[in-house]
mmCIF file of C-alpha atoms in Angstrom:
data_model
loop_
_atom_site.group_PDB
_atom_site.id
_atom_site.type_symbol
_atom_site.label_atom_id
_atom_site.label_comp_id
_atom_site.label_asym_id
_atom_site.label_seq_id
_atom_site.Cartn_x
_atom_site.Cartn_y
_atom_site.Cartn_z
ATOM 1 C CA UNK K 1 123.345 129.535 98.797
ATOM 2 C CA UNK K 2 119.850 128.967 96.577
ATOM 3 C CA UNK K 3 117.895 125.969 96.441
ATOM 4 C CA UNK K 4 115.961 125.362 93.980
ATOM 5 C CA UNK K 5 112.153 122.698 93.568
ATOM 6 C CA UNK K 6 113.727 119.878 91.659
ATOM 7 C CA UNK K 7 112.247 116.628 91.837
ATOM 8 C CA UNK K 8 109.053 115.112 92.779
ATOM 9 C CA UNK K 9 109.111 113.015 95.911
ATOM 10 C CA UNK K 10 105.679 112.120 96.341
ATOM 11 C CA UNK K 11 103.201 112.847 93.745
ATOM 12 C CA UNK K 12 100.104 114.023 94.783
ATOM 13 C CA UNK K 13 97.538 111.764 94.191
ATOM 14 C CA UNK K 14 100.116 108.988 96.460
ATOM 15 C CA UNK K 15 99.325 111.658 99.183
ATOM 16 C CA UNK K 16 95.258 112.036 98.716
ATOM 17 C CA UNK K 17 95.982 108.536 98.319
ATOM 18 C CA UNK K 18 97.695 107.651 102.272
ATOM 19 C CA UNK K 19 95.248 110.870 103.768
ATOM 20 C CA UNK K 20 91.721 109.009 103.460
ATOM 21 C CA UNK K 21 94.348 105.421 104.477
ATOM 22 C CA UNK K 22 95.105 107.414 107.221
ATOM 23 C CA UNK K 23 91.819 108.526 108.708
ATOM 24 C CA UNK K 24 90.144 105.833 108.778
ATOM 25 C CA UNK K 25 93.272 103.752 110.261
ATOM 26 C CA UNK K 26 92.685 106.462 112.840
ATOM 27 C CA UNK K 27 88.597 106.185 112.979
ATOM 28 C CA UNK K 28 89.131 102.504 113.995
ATOM 29 C CA UNK K 29 91.192 103.685 116.535
ATOM 30 C CA UNK K 30 89.166 106.230 117.881
ATOM 31 C CA UNK K 31 85.154 104.685 117.180
ATOM 32 C CA UNK K 32 83.554 106.532 119.490
ATOM 33 C CA UNK K 33 85.422 109.136 121.141
ATOM 34 C CA UNK K 34 86.062 111.770 121.961
ATOM 35 C CA UNK K 35 89.914 113.514 119.743
ATOM 36 C CA UNK K 36 91.541 116.629 120.620
ATOM 37 C CA UNK K 37 93.698 117.152 117.344
ATOM 38 C CA UNK K 38 97.581 118.877 117.778
ATOM 39 C CA UNK K 39 98.400 120.549 114.624
ATOM 40 C CA UNK K 40 101.816 122.322 115.051
ATOM 41 C CA UNK K 41 102.447 125.321 112.731
ATOM 42 C CA UNK K 42 102.655 126.195 109.495
ATOM 43 C CA UNK K 43 103.824 123.167 108.149
ATOM 44 C CA UNK K 44 100.914 120.428 109.614
ATOM 45 C CA UNK K 45 98.545 122.769 108.856
ATOM 46 C CA UNK K 46 97.491 121.564 104.651
ATOM 47 C CA UNK K 47 97.871 118.018 105.970
ATOM 48 C CA UNK K 48 95.745 118.382 108.826
ATOM 49 C CA UNK K 49 93.004 119.411 107.138
ATOM 50 C CA UNK K 50 92.911 116.206 104.367
ATOM 51 C CA UNK K 51 93.032 114.152 107.642
ATOM 52 C CA UNK K 52 90.479 115.370 109.785
ATOM 53 C CA UNK K 53 88.361 115.772 107.019
ATOM 54 C CA UNK K 54 88.829 111.937 106.544
ATOM 55 C CA UNK K 55 87.973 110.859 109.978
ATOM 56 C CA UNK K 56 84.124 110.278 109.803
ATOM 57 C CA UNK K 57 81.840 111.401 112.668
ATOM 58 C CA UNK K 58 82.193 108.477 114.161
ATOM 59 C CA UNK K 59 84.779 110.668 116.078
ATOM 60 C CA UNK K 60 84.263 113.333 117.641
ATOM 61 C CA UNK K 61 87.327 115.974 115.987
ATOM 62 C CA UNK K 62 87.417 118.856 118.004
ATOM 63 C CA UNK K 63 91.237 121.248 116.851
ATOM 64 C CA UNK K 64 93.420 122.867 118.432
ATOM 65 C CA UNK K 65 97.220 124.505 116.813
ATOM 66 C CA UNK K 66 101.701 124.656 118.429
ATOM 67 C CA UNK K 67 103.882 126.888 117.076
ATOM 68 C CA UNK K 68 106.891 126.290 117.543
ATOM 69 C CA UNK K 69 110.409 127.123 116.437
ATOM 70 C CA UNK K 70 114.052 124.744 115.538
ATOM 71 C CA UNK K 71 114.975 125.506 112.169
ATOM 72 C CA UNK K 72 114.939 129.665 111.905
ATOM 73 C CA UNK K 73 115.952 129.548 107.743
ATOM 74 C CA UNK K 74 117.793 126.798 108.239
ATOM 75 C CA UNK K 75 117.473 122.972 105.832
ATOM 76 C CA UNK K 76 119.072 121.877 109.844
ATOM 77 C CA UNK K 77 117.484 121.393 113.098
ATOM 78 C CA UNK K 78 119.130 123.855 115.620
ATOM 79 C CA UNK K 79 117.773 120.914 118.227
ATOM 80 C CA UNK K 80 116.585 124.388 120.646
ATOM 81 C CA UNK K 81 112.654 124.230 121.364
ATOM 82 C CA UNK K 82 111.123 126.871 120.753
ATOM 83 C CA UNK K 83 106.765 127.344 121.595
ATOM 84 C CA UNK K 84 105.453 130.289 119.548
ATOM 85 C CA UNK K 85 102.046 129.754 119.647
ATOM 86 C CA UNK K 86 100.751 126.926 123.029
ATOM 87 C CA UNK K 87 97.491 125.170 122.886
ATOM 88 C CA UNK K 88 94.277 127.433 123.121
ATOM 89 C CA UNK K 89 91.909 124.872 126.076
ATOM 90 C CA UNK K 90 93.016 121.602 127.797
ATOM 91 C CA UNK K 91 94.213 117.941 126.952
ATOM 92 C CA UNK K 92 93.480 116.946 130.591
ATOM 93 C CA UNK K 93 92.436 113.676 130.430
ATOM 94 C CA UNK K 94 91.285 114.059 126.546
ATOM 95 C CA UNK K 95 93.251 111.564 123.868
ATOM 96 C CA UNK K 96 95.347 113.970 121.901
ATOM 97 C CA UNK K 97 96.834 113.130 118.435
ATOM 98 C CA UNK K 98 99.219 115.777 117.384
ATOM 99 C CA UNK K 99 100.088 116.033 113.671
ATOM 100 C CA UNK K 100 103.372 117.219 111.878
ATOM 101 C CA UNK K 101 104.700 117.474 108.955
ATOM 102 C CA UNK K 102 107.839 115.672 108.845
ATOM 103 C CA UNK K 103 110.261 114.618 112.176
ATOM 104 C CA UNK K 104 113.731 113.986 111.630
ATOM 105 C CA UNK K 105 116.340 114.686 115.010
ATOM 106 C CA UNK K 106 112.850 113.361 116.502
ATOM 107 C CA UNK K 107 114.100 116.548 119.094
ATOM 108 C CA UNK K 108 111.319 118.826 118.930
ATOM 109 C CA UNK K 109 108.767 116.413 118.329
ATOM 110 C CA UNK K 110 110.073 114.259 121.977
ATOM 111 C CA UNK K 111 109.983 117.398 123.666
ATOM 112 C CA UNK K 112 106.662 118.070 122.445
ATOM 113 C CA UNK K 113 105.252 114.547 123.162
ATOM 114 C CA UNK K 114 106.565 114.930 127.056
ATOM 115 C CA UNK K 115 104.744 118.209 127.141
ATOM 116 C CA UNK K 116 102.167 117.094 126.640
ATOM 117 C CA UNK K 117 102.679 114.082 128.870
ATOM 118 C CA UNK K 118 102.886 116.604 131.792
ATOM 119 C CA UNK K 119 98.758 117.885 130.940
ATOM 120 C CA UNK K 120 97.569 114.897 131.932
ATOM 121 C CA UNK K 121 95.894 114.171 128.803
ATOM 122 C CA UNK K 122 93.364 110.368 128.764
ATOM 123 C CA UNK K 123 96.232 109.304 126.120
ATOM 124 C CA UNK K 124 98.982 110.507 123.457
ATOM 125 C CA UNK K 125 100.060 109.604 120.127
ATOM 126 C CA UNK K 126 101.396 111.007 116.917
ATOM 127 C CA UNK K 127 100.467 111.307 113.123
ATOM 128 C CA UNK K 128 103.291 112.369 110.519
ATOM 129 C CA UNK K 129 103.197 112.826 107.975
ATOM 130 C CA UNK K 130 106.880 112.447 106.236
ATOM 131 C CA UNK K 131 109.411 110.509 108.855
ATOM 132 C CA UNK K 132 112.599 110.970 108.238
ATOM 133 C CA UNK K 133 114.514 107.223 110.308
ATOM 134 C CA UNK K 134 117.519 107.698 109.656
ATOM 135 C CA UNK K 135 118.606 110.993 110.634
ATOM 136 C CA UNK K 136 116.255 109.884 114.174
ATOM 137 C CA UNK K 137 118.652 111.024 116.916
ATOM 138 C CA UNK K 138 116.316 110.259 119.847
ATOM 139 C CA UNK K 139 113.595 107.697 119.827
ATOM 140 C CA UNK K 140 109.592 108.911 119.242
ATOM 141 C CA UNK K 141 106.332 106.452 118.103
ATOM 142 C CA UNK K 142 104.502 108.063 115.053
ATOM 143 C CA UNK K 143 101.327 105.666 115.379
ATOM 144 C CA UNK K 144 100.265 107.053 112.051
ATOM 145 C CA UNK K 145 103.042 107.219 109.319
ATOM 146 C CA UNK K 146 101.641 108.798 105.259
ATOM 147 C CA UNK K 147 105.494 107.968 104.072
ATOM 148 C CA UNK K 148 109.237 107.056 105.209
ATOM 149 C CA UNK K 149 111.732 109.076 103.045
ATOM 150 C CA UNK K 150 115.077 108.981 102.477
ATOM 151 C CA UNK K 151 117.105 112.043 103.795
ATOM 152 C CA UNK K 152 116.465 114.745 101.360
ATOM 153 C CA UNK K 153 115.340 118.245 102.277
ATOM 154 C CA UNK K 154 111.648 118.467 100.593
ATOM 155 C CA UNK K 155 109.150 121.144 101.189
ATOM 156 C CA UNK K 156 105.124 121.548 99.559
ATOM 157 C CA UNK K 157 101.854 120.010 100.850
ATOM 158 C CA UNK K 158 102.407 122.377 103.956
ATOM 159 C CA UNK K 159 106.491 121.913 104.006
ATOM 160 C CA UNK K 160 108.519 124.935 103.207
ATOM 161 C CA UNK K 161 112.004 126.313 103.177
ATOM 162 C CA UNK K 162 111.739 129.699 104.610
ATOM 163 C CA UNK K 163 108.537 130.627 103.841
ATOM 164 C CA UNK K 164 107.930 129.414 100.584
ATOM 165 C CA UNK K 165 106.905 126.330 97.963
ATOM 166 C CA UNK K 166 104.345 125.720 100.778
ATOM 167 C CA UNK K 167 101.193 125.895 98.029
ATOM 168 C CA UNK K 168 102.610 123.145 96.357
ATOM 169 C CA UNK K 169 100.547 119.853 96.586
ATOM 170 C CA UNK K 170 103.227 117.210 95.397
ATOM 171 C CA UNK K 171 107.031 117.489 97.956
ATOM 172 C CA UNK K 172 109.304 117.603 96.476
ATOM 173 C CA UNK K 173 113.165 117.743 96.896
ATOM 174 C CA UNK K 174 115.302 121.032 97.590
ATOM 175 C CA UNK K 175 118.127 121.676 95.794
ATOM 176 C CA UNK K 176 120.841 124.042 96.093
ATOM 177 C CA UNK K 177 121.503 124.799 92.418
ATOM 178 C CA UNK K 178 124.576 127.927 93.265
ATOM 179 C CA UNK K 179 126.916 129.874 95.235
ATOM 180 C CA UNK K 180 126.472 131.967 97.938
ATOM 181 C CA UNK K 181 126.892 135.420 98.152
ATOM 182 C CA UNK K 182 128.799 136.907 100.312
ATOM 183 C CA UNK K 183 128.971 140.527 101.931
ATOM 184 C CA UNK K 184 131.955 141.644 103.157
#
């Protein structure tokens, strides 16, 4: 099948405003504290960069990253989580904020939250730009949510399909445009 970017689901201006609001909310909750913001690569990097720039210096923010794989080049999660890149530093006794681009079934994020808790942090919370609650297979507590969205495959603002369209400033729906070619 062929895919193409379709309608804008969330415009750039709405994303910008919501990211500012999330930064303020996080700043209130962590004022005077240290916070390790853990971005889940690659999808969350655009959101995370904007988010941390909107957390004032009343919060002592450090950054770390993890890369996990559960999609590959598919539009559906496999449900199998593979850690591709782990944290560089210990999170023991630290406040951790996991930043995700999108929460879908919750399987990947549930695994990551459990893994973080095993490392004995002071606290673990989740911030996600997008949340597809109707697709949830396991409960995940999303403390900071950008937008709830319908069950559509989306790209832009860091989200991709097969490595494409991360650079779009808005969130777009992806449409199937044709038949796939199969080789014999």
